[in-house]
Amino acid sequence: MNSLSCDLCLPNFYYNEKNSQVHVDRNQVPVCIECPQGSGTNQANIDNFQISSCSICLQNYYMTNPSSQSPTLNSAQCLPCPNGTLSSGAQTVDQSVCNSCAINYYMAQSSIAASQNNNNQGVAAQCLVCPQGSGTLEDLNIQGDISQCSICLENYFMVSPAIQSAQGIQPSAAQCISCPNNSYNPKNSQQGYCTCYDSNATPLSSQVQSCNCKNGYYGSVATSQNAPSGCFPCPQGQYSNSQTQHNCQTCPSKFVTNLDQSGCVCNVAGLGVILDQSTNNCTCKNGYQEDISSLSGCSSCPQGFYSNSSTSFKCISCPSGSQTNNDQSNCICNDNSLAVYFDPISISCKCQKDYFGNPSQATLATIGSCTPCPTKFQATFSQNEIMKSQCVFSTFQNFISFSLVLAAIQLCILL
């Protein structure tokens, strides 16, 4: 390279005084020295051959003393702007050039310019750091308050926005909380939640505050952004959720998985299954019995048998003189007159009170198997009297009942 092209020092450098003749005879490359801390030169210049050429303060510095050539050569004396403040540089002694706040600081007090009248060298702006997790979108040069901290920093999420000062209202910064493990969030100015690294994780919300595989999946979530998913779908017929600790499990009998495999639902598509609203459990329908070999867990009762909740969904044969109803949920007596009823406890057809007869012998669609006791007579027992002789005169029956009560009282007195 031609030495004639190397006769200038770069900006913010000056010629070594001991080699100042270099720029005159141009016979050798100049020796350039960097200006002292925070000071600099206006530009690359052939006249930058003394330290006093470092006469300005660089960006984010302010000047405490100007450069001098006598009695000694000195550069400008420059100090960093106070914590959190910024400047565009300085050419005069004035701390007020530090008049803006760095990003993620808010301005509690603006700068005060220097004044020759009272020998005031100026006051920098007062900048305070935003509370943890909150910040600002850019540098600030306007006085405000803590509400200038209106965004949440990267990997924080906002639970409440900043509140500006008003009459009777204290200002506050945005309330920001650190993202849970295995999640992230860009810098943001709206309320919301972080995003799990794993695309197959349950989205975070006010109810979901940690990253886990979503319902119907099992495994461990990805632990870094852009990493492959560690969550895999449960096999067909199995489910998973937070209660299973995201391990796949098989639904019990009479249940099948729901659409997202997050749990089990009653297998209403299977024959003989119904959801019991009172217990939220699957049970067999009336006329069906428990059957673990069946796909649905229930199978229909054979012809002539019935079942319901009182039989614990076990099929029971209808007794003589009766047949099953249409849905096989119960037995109905062949004699369908009002004098006859089916007793589920004894599993038999009986006569109503004060009737006698044998309805268990009745054939289909007949009536009259039970006959009323004669006038002023009643059955000796409350129900199921078969013979007329069991009907007794009501006055005599009442007398017998009264005598039994009286005898019991006398026995108690003697004891």
Coordinates of C-alpha atoms in Angstrom, one line a residue, residues 304-306 318-326 328 330-334:
G304 CA -89.0 -64.3 29.4
F305 CA -86.4 -62.7 31.7
Y306 CA -86.2 -59.2 33.0
C318 CA -90.7 -64.0 35.2
P319 CA -92.8 -66.3 37.5
S320 CA -95.8 -68.3 36.5
G321 CA -98.8 -66.2 35.6
S322 CA -96.7 -63.3 34.2
Q323 CA -94.6 -62.2 31.2
T324 CA -92.0 -59.5 30.6
N325 CA -93.1 -56.0 29.4
N326 CA -91.8 -54.6 26.1
Q328 CA -87.9 -56.4 29.6
N330 CA -90.2 -55.9 34.7
C331 CA -92.9 -58.6 34.7
I332 CA -96.5 -57.9 34.1
C333 CA -99.2 -60.3 35.3
N334 CA -101.3 -62.2 32.8

